[in-house]
PDB file of C-alpha atoms in Angstrom:
ATOM      1  CA  MET A 934    -176.561  26.086  73.465  1.00  0.00           C
ATOM      2  CA  ARG A 935    -177.660  27.739  76.709  1.00  0.00           C
ATOM      3  CA  LYS A 936    -174.124  27.742  78.022  1.00  0.00           C
ATOM      4  CA  GLN A 937    -172.785  29.429  74.881  1.00  0.00           C
ATOM      5  CA  SER A 938    -175.620  31.953  75.002  1.00  0.00           C
ATOM      6  CA  ALA A 939    -174.796  32.811  78.610  1.00  0.00           C
ATOM      7  CA  VAL A 940    -171.087  33.252  77.796  1.00  0.00           C
ATOM      8  CA  VAL A 941    -171.862  35.469  74.796  1.00  0.00           C
ATOM      9  CA  ALA A 942    -174.319  37.490  76.896  1.00  0.00           C
ATOM     10  CA  ARG A 943    -171.677  38.044  79.606  1.00  0.00           C
ATOM     11  CA  ILE A 944    -169.130  39.187  77.031  1.00  0.00           C
ATOM     12  CA  LEU A 945    -171.661  41.555  75.443  1.00  0.00           C
ATOM     13  CA  LYS A 946    -172.690  42.970  78.837  1.00  0.00           C
ATOM     14  CA  LEU A 947    -169.074  43.523  79.806  1.00  0.00           C
ATOM     15  CA  GLY A 948    -168.324  45.131  76.442  1.00  0.00           C
ATOM     16  CA  THR A 949    -171.372  47.376  76.756  1.00  0.00           C
ATOM     17  CA  LEU A 950    -170.422  48.449  80.280  1.00  0.00           C
ATOM     18  CA  ILE A 951    -166.781  49.136  79.453  1.00  0.00           C
ATOM     19  CA  SER A 952    -167.719  51.050  76.296  1.00  0.00           C
ATOM     20  CA  THR A 953    -170.381  53.070  78.095  1.00  0.00           C
ATOM     21  CA  PHE A 954    -168.057  53.976  80.966  1.00  0.00           C
ATOM     22  CA  GLY A 955    -165.325  54.833  78.444  1.00  0.00           C
ATOM     23  CA  PHE A 956    -167.773  57.087  76.610  1.00  0.00           C
ATOM     24  CA  ILE A 957    -168.837  58.800  79.825  1.00  0.00           C
ATOM     25  CA  GLY A 958    -165.239  59.155  81.011  1.00  0.00           C
ATOM     26  CA  SER A 959    -163.894  60.644  77.800  1.00  0.00           C
ATOM     27  CA  THR A 960    -166.877  63.000  77.581  1.00  0.00           C
ATOM     28  CA  LEU A 961    -166.346  64.154  81.172  1.00  0.00           C
ATOM     29  CA  ILE A 962    -162.656  64.788  80.464  1.00  0.00           C
ATOM     30  CA  GLN A 963    -163.653  66.885  77.476  1.00  0.00           C
ATOM     31  CA  ILE A 964    -166.210  68.872  79.489  1.00  0.00           C
ATOM     32  CA  PHE A 965    -163.735  69.410  82.316  1.00  0.00           C
ATOM     33  CA  ALA A 966    -161.043  70.557  79.892  1.00  0.00           C
ATOM     34  CA  ARG A 967    -163.329  72.951  78.025  1.00  0.00           C
ATOM     35  CA  PHE A 968    -164.424  74.749  81.160  1.00  0.00           C
ATOM     36  CA  LEU A 969    -161.334  74.593  83.350  1.00  0.00           C
ATOM     37  CA  LEU A 970    -158.328  74.307  81.046  1.00  0.00           C
ATOM     38  CA  GLU A 971    -157.039  76.490  78.282  1.00  0.00           C
ATOM     39  CA  SER A 972    -157.939  73.954  75.586  1.00  0.00           C
ATOM     40  CA  ALA A 973    -159.577  70.545  75.414  1.00  0.00           C
ATOM     41  CA  PRO A 974    -157.488  67.566  74.297  1.00  0.00           C
ATOM     42  CA  SER A 975    -158.337  66.601  70.727  1.00  0.00           C
ATOM     43  CA  TRP A 976    -158.386  62.863  71.420  1.00  0.00           C
ATOM     44  CA  THR A 977    -161.403  62.951  73.774  1.00  0.00           C
ATOM     45  CA  GLU A 978    -163.964  63.554  71.044  1.00  0.00           C
ATOM     46  CA  GLU A 979    -162.603  60.738  68.911  1.00  0.00           C
ATOM     47  CA  ALA A 980    -162.361  58.361  71.875  1.00  0.00           C
ATOM     48  CA  ALA A 981    -165.945  59.172  72.847  1.00  0.00           C
ATOM     49  CA  ARG A 982    -167.046  58.385  69.293  1.00  0.00           C
ATOM     50  CA  PHE A 983    -165.272  55.006  69.301  1.00  0.00           C
ATOM     51  CA  PHE A 984    -166.678  54.103  72.726  1.00  0.00           C
ATOM     52  CA  PHE A 985    -170.186  55.126  71.660  1.00  0.00           C
ATOM     53  CA  ILE A 986    -170.044  52.998  68.514  1.00  0.00           C
ATOM     54  CA  TYR A 987    -168.882  49.961  70.466  1.00  0.00           C
ATOM     55  CA  ALA A 988    -171.493  50.472  73.197  1.00  0.00           C
ATOM     56  CA  ILE A 989    -174.227  50.394  70.554  1.00  0.00           C
ATOM     57  CA  CYS A 990    -172.755  47.371  68.769  1.00  0.00           C
ATOM     58  CA  PHE A 991    -172.358  45.327  71.958  1.00  0.00           C
ATOM     59  CA  ALA A 992    -175.851  46.264  73.123  1.00  0.00           C
ATOM     60  CA  ALA A 993    -177.441  45.342  69.778  1.00  0.00           C
ATOM     61  CA  GLY A 994    -176.856  41.644  70.446  1.00  0.00           C
ATOM     62  CA  LEU A 995    -178.318  41.957  73.935  1.00  0.00           C
ATOM     63  CA  ALA A 996    -181.384  43.695  72.497  1.00  0.00           C
ATOM     64  CA  MET A 997    -181.878  40.789  70.086  1.00  0.00           C
ATOM     65  CA  LYS A 998    -181.383  38.257  72.889  1.00  0.00           C
ATOM     66  CA  ASP A 999    -183.976  39.838  75.147  1.00  0.00           C
ATOM     67  CA  ASN A1000    -186.341  40.818  72.321  1.00  0.00           C
ATOM     68  CA  TYR A1001    -186.131  44.573  73.029  1.00  0.00           C
ATOM     69  CA  TYR A1002    -186.488  45.779  69.458  1.00  0.00           C
ATOM     70  CA  VAL A1003    -189.570  47.805  68.549  1.00  0.00           C
ATOM     71  CA  TYR A1004    -192.327  45.959  66.719  1.00  0.00           C
ATOM     72  CA  LEU A1005    -195.104  47.377  64.605  1.00  0.00           C
ATOM     73  CA  ASP A1006    -197.964  45.030  65.348  1.00  0.00           C
ATOM     74  CA  LEU A1007    -200.860  46.787  63.643  1.00  0.00           C
ATOM     75  CA  VAL A1008    -200.891  44.325  60.736  1.00  0.00           C
ATOM     76  CA  TYR A1009    -199.524  41.430  62.803  1.00  0.00           C
ATOM     77  CA  ASN A1010    -202.471  41.474  65.208  1.00  0.00           C
ATOM     78  CA  LYS A1011    -204.915  41.186  62.317  1.00  0.00           C
ATOM     79  CA  LEU A1012    -203.315  37.971  60.985  1.00  0.00           C
ATOM     80  CA  LYS A1013    -204.522  34.445  61.674  1.00  0.00           C
ATOM     81  CA  GLU A1014    -202.446  32.300  64.037  1.00  0.00           C
ATOM     82  CA  SER A1015    -201.039  30.203  61.177  1.00  0.00           C
ATOM     83  CA  GLN A1016    -199.981  33.371  59.352  1.00  0.00           C
ATOM     84  CA  LYS A1017    -198.379  34.749  62.527  1.00  0.00           C
ATOM     85  CA  LYS A1018    -196.294  31.575  62.859  1.00  0.00           C
ATOM     86  CA  ILE A1019    -195.095  31.848  59.271  1.00  0.00           C
ATOM     87  CA  LEU A1020    -194.310  35.545  59.683  1.00  0.00           C
ATOM     88  CA  ASP A1021    -192.415  34.901  62.951  1.00  0.00           C
ATOM     89  CA  LEU A1022    -190.290  32.245  61.243  1.00  0.00           C
ATOM     90  CA  ALA A1023    -189.692  34.457  58.209  1.00  0.00           C
ATOM     91  CA  ILE A1024    -188.620  37.425  60.350  1.00  0.00           C
ATOM     92  CA  SER A1025    -186.167  35.297  62.326  1.00  0.00           C
ATOM     93  CA  PHE A1026    -184.819  33.726  59.140  1.00  0.00           C
ATOM     94  CA  PHE A1027    -184.312  37.050  57.357  1.00  0.00           C
ATOM     95  CA  ASN A1028    -182.731  38.602  60.445  1.00  0.00           C
ATOM     96  CA  LEU A1029    -180.232  35.757  60.471  1.00  0.00           C
ATOM     97  CA  ILE A1030    -179.511  36.114  56.743  1.00  0.00           C
ATOM     98  CA  LEU A1031    -179.193  39.903  57.002  1.00  0.00           C
ATOM     99  CA  PHE A1032    -176.630  39.787  59.798  1.00  0.00           C
ATOM    100  CA  LEU A1033    -174.697  36.907  58.240  1.00  0.00           C
ATOM    101  CA  VAL A1034    -174.358  38.898  55.022  1.00  0.00           C
ATOM    102  CA  LEU A1035    -173.429  42.012  57.006  1.00  0.00           C
ATOM    103  CA  GLY A1036    -170.758  40.081  58.900  1.00  0.00           C
ATOM    104  CA  ILE A1037    -169.321  38.485  55.782  1.00  0.00           C
ATOM    105  CA  TYR A1038    -169.049  41.804  53.935  1.00  0.00           C
ATOM    106  CA  ALA A1039    -167.758  43.665  56.989  1.00  0.00           C
ATOM    107  CA  ILE A1040    -164.606  41.525  57.251  1.00  0.00           C
ATOM    108  CA  PRO A1041    -163.002  42.793  53.998  1.00  0.00           C
ATOM    109  CA  PHE A1042    -164.057  46.307  55.003  1.00  0.00           C
ATOM    110  CA  VAL A1043    -162.142  45.905  58.278  1.00  0.00           C
ATOM    111  CA  MET A1044    -159.122  44.479  56.447  1.00  0.00           C
ATOM    112  CA  MET A1045    -159.000  47.445  54.068  1.00  0.00           C
ATOM    113  CA  ALA A1046    -158.799  49.863  57.013  1.00  0.00           C
ATOM    114  CA  VAL A1047    -155.804  48.214  58.731  1.00  0.00           C
ATOM    115  CA  THR A1048    -153.350  50.793  57.362  1.00  0.00           C
ATOM    116  CA  GLU A1049    -155.649  53.795  57.896  1.00  0.00           C
ATOM    117  CA  LYS A1050    -155.096  55.753  61.121  1.00  0.00           C
ATOM    118  CA  SER A1051    -157.575  57.842  63.067  1.00  0.00           C
ATOM    119  CA  PRO A1052    -156.686  61.552  63.136  1.00  0.00           C
ATOM    120  CA  SER A1053    -156.270  62.135  66.884  1.00  0.00           C
ATOM    121  CA  LEU A1054    -155.650  58.777  68.515  1.00  0.00           C
ATOM    122  CA  ARG A1055    -153.551  57.432  65.610  1.00  0.00           C
ATOM    123  CA  MET A1056    -155.250  54.037  66.038  1.00  0.00           C
ATOM    124  CA  SER A1057    -155.984  51.728  63.152  1.00  0.00           C
ATOM    125  CA  MET A1058    -159.419  52.458  61.724  1.00  0.00           C
ATOM    126  CA  SER A1059    -159.966  48.723  61.465  1.00  0.00           C
ATOM    127  CA  LEU A1060    -160.566  48.863  65.216  1.00  0.00           C
ATOM    128  CA  ALA A1061    -163.535  51.171  64.652  1.00  0.00           C
ATOM    129  CA  PHE A1062    -164.844  49.158  61.713  1.00  0.00           C
ATOM    130  CA  ALA A1063    -164.530  45.879  63.638  1.00  0.00           C
ATOM    131  CA  SER A1064    -167.541  47.027  65.630  1.00  0.00           C
ATOM    132  CA  ILE A1065    -169.660  46.107  62.605  1.00  0.00           C
ATOM    133  CA  VAL A1066    -168.387  42.538  62.833  1.00  0.00           C
ATOM    134  CA  VAL A1067    -169.084  42.443  66.578  1.00  0.00           C
ATOM    135  CA  MET A1068    -172.644  43.598  65.985  1.00  0.00           C
ATOM    136  CA  ALA A1069    -173.234  41.244  63.058  1.00  0.00           C
ATOM    137  CA  LEU A1070    -171.931  38.222  64.966  1.00  0.00           C
ATOM    138  CA  SER A1071    -173.816  38.942  68.175  1.00  0.00           C
ATOM    139  CA  VAL A1072    -177.141  39.811  66.548  1.00  0.00           C
ATOM    140  CA  GLY A1073    -176.743  36.944  64.078  1.00  0.00           C
ATOM    141  CA  PHE A1074    -176.035  34.516  66.926  1.00  0.00           C
ATOM    142  CA  TYR A1075    -179.191  35.502  68.786  1.00  0.00           C
ATOM    143  CA  ALA A1076    -181.223  35.576  65.564  1.00  0.00           C
ATOM    144  CA  PHE A1077    -180.082  31.985  64.981  1.00  0.00           C
ATOM    145  CA  LEU A1078    -181.141  30.987  68.510  1.00  0.00           C
ATOM    146  CA  SER A1079    -184.480  32.725  68.001  1.00  0.00           C
ATOM    147  CA  LEU A1080    -185.035  30.863  64.743  1.00  0.00           C
ATOM    148  CA  LEU A1081    -184.201  27.526  66.392  1.00  0.00           C
ATOM    149  CA  LYS A1082    -186.542  28.273  69.281  1.00  0.00           C
ATOM    150  CA  LYS A1083    -189.387  29.161  66.921  1.00  0.00           C
ATOM    151  CA  LEU A1084    -188.782  26.088  64.759  1.00  0.00           C
ATOM    152  CA  ARG A1085    -188.939  23.824  67.830  1.00  0.00           C
ATOM    153  CA  LYS A1086    -192.063  25.600  69.081  1.00  0.00           C
ATOM    154  CA  HIS A1087    -193.927  25.287  65.770  1.00  0.00           C
ATOM    155  CA  GLN A1088    -193.229  21.606  65.131  1.00  0.00           C
TER     156      GLN A1088
END
């Protein structure tokens, strides 16, 4: 499982980097055009939006992998150790279920948008909506690994 996790992490890092640089690049083109040209190209705003969405969706899996999400531990710290173990397992389990359900329901959503085109870039909107599937699969994958790790630890 470690090998698969490392491959998924590399893909997510690469996707995050490419999306972030695409976002920065399209935003810089728009800034340059607004100040130095007669008019800014209409596609830069839409491209920046697509790149931003994908950067967030790729990075969401990495945040789950490295446990970077914010936790509210006011109540958690007051629990007994046995209750903390149960809560940790429940959180991992429900994260997995949540992102599996999200992924399953996102696929028909993506399929419905195949014929829809974005206004400026004229790209299929299913490309934008596929980011939901990317996020659901990556976060779900790392939620599954987290659940397995916690199950092994608590046996």
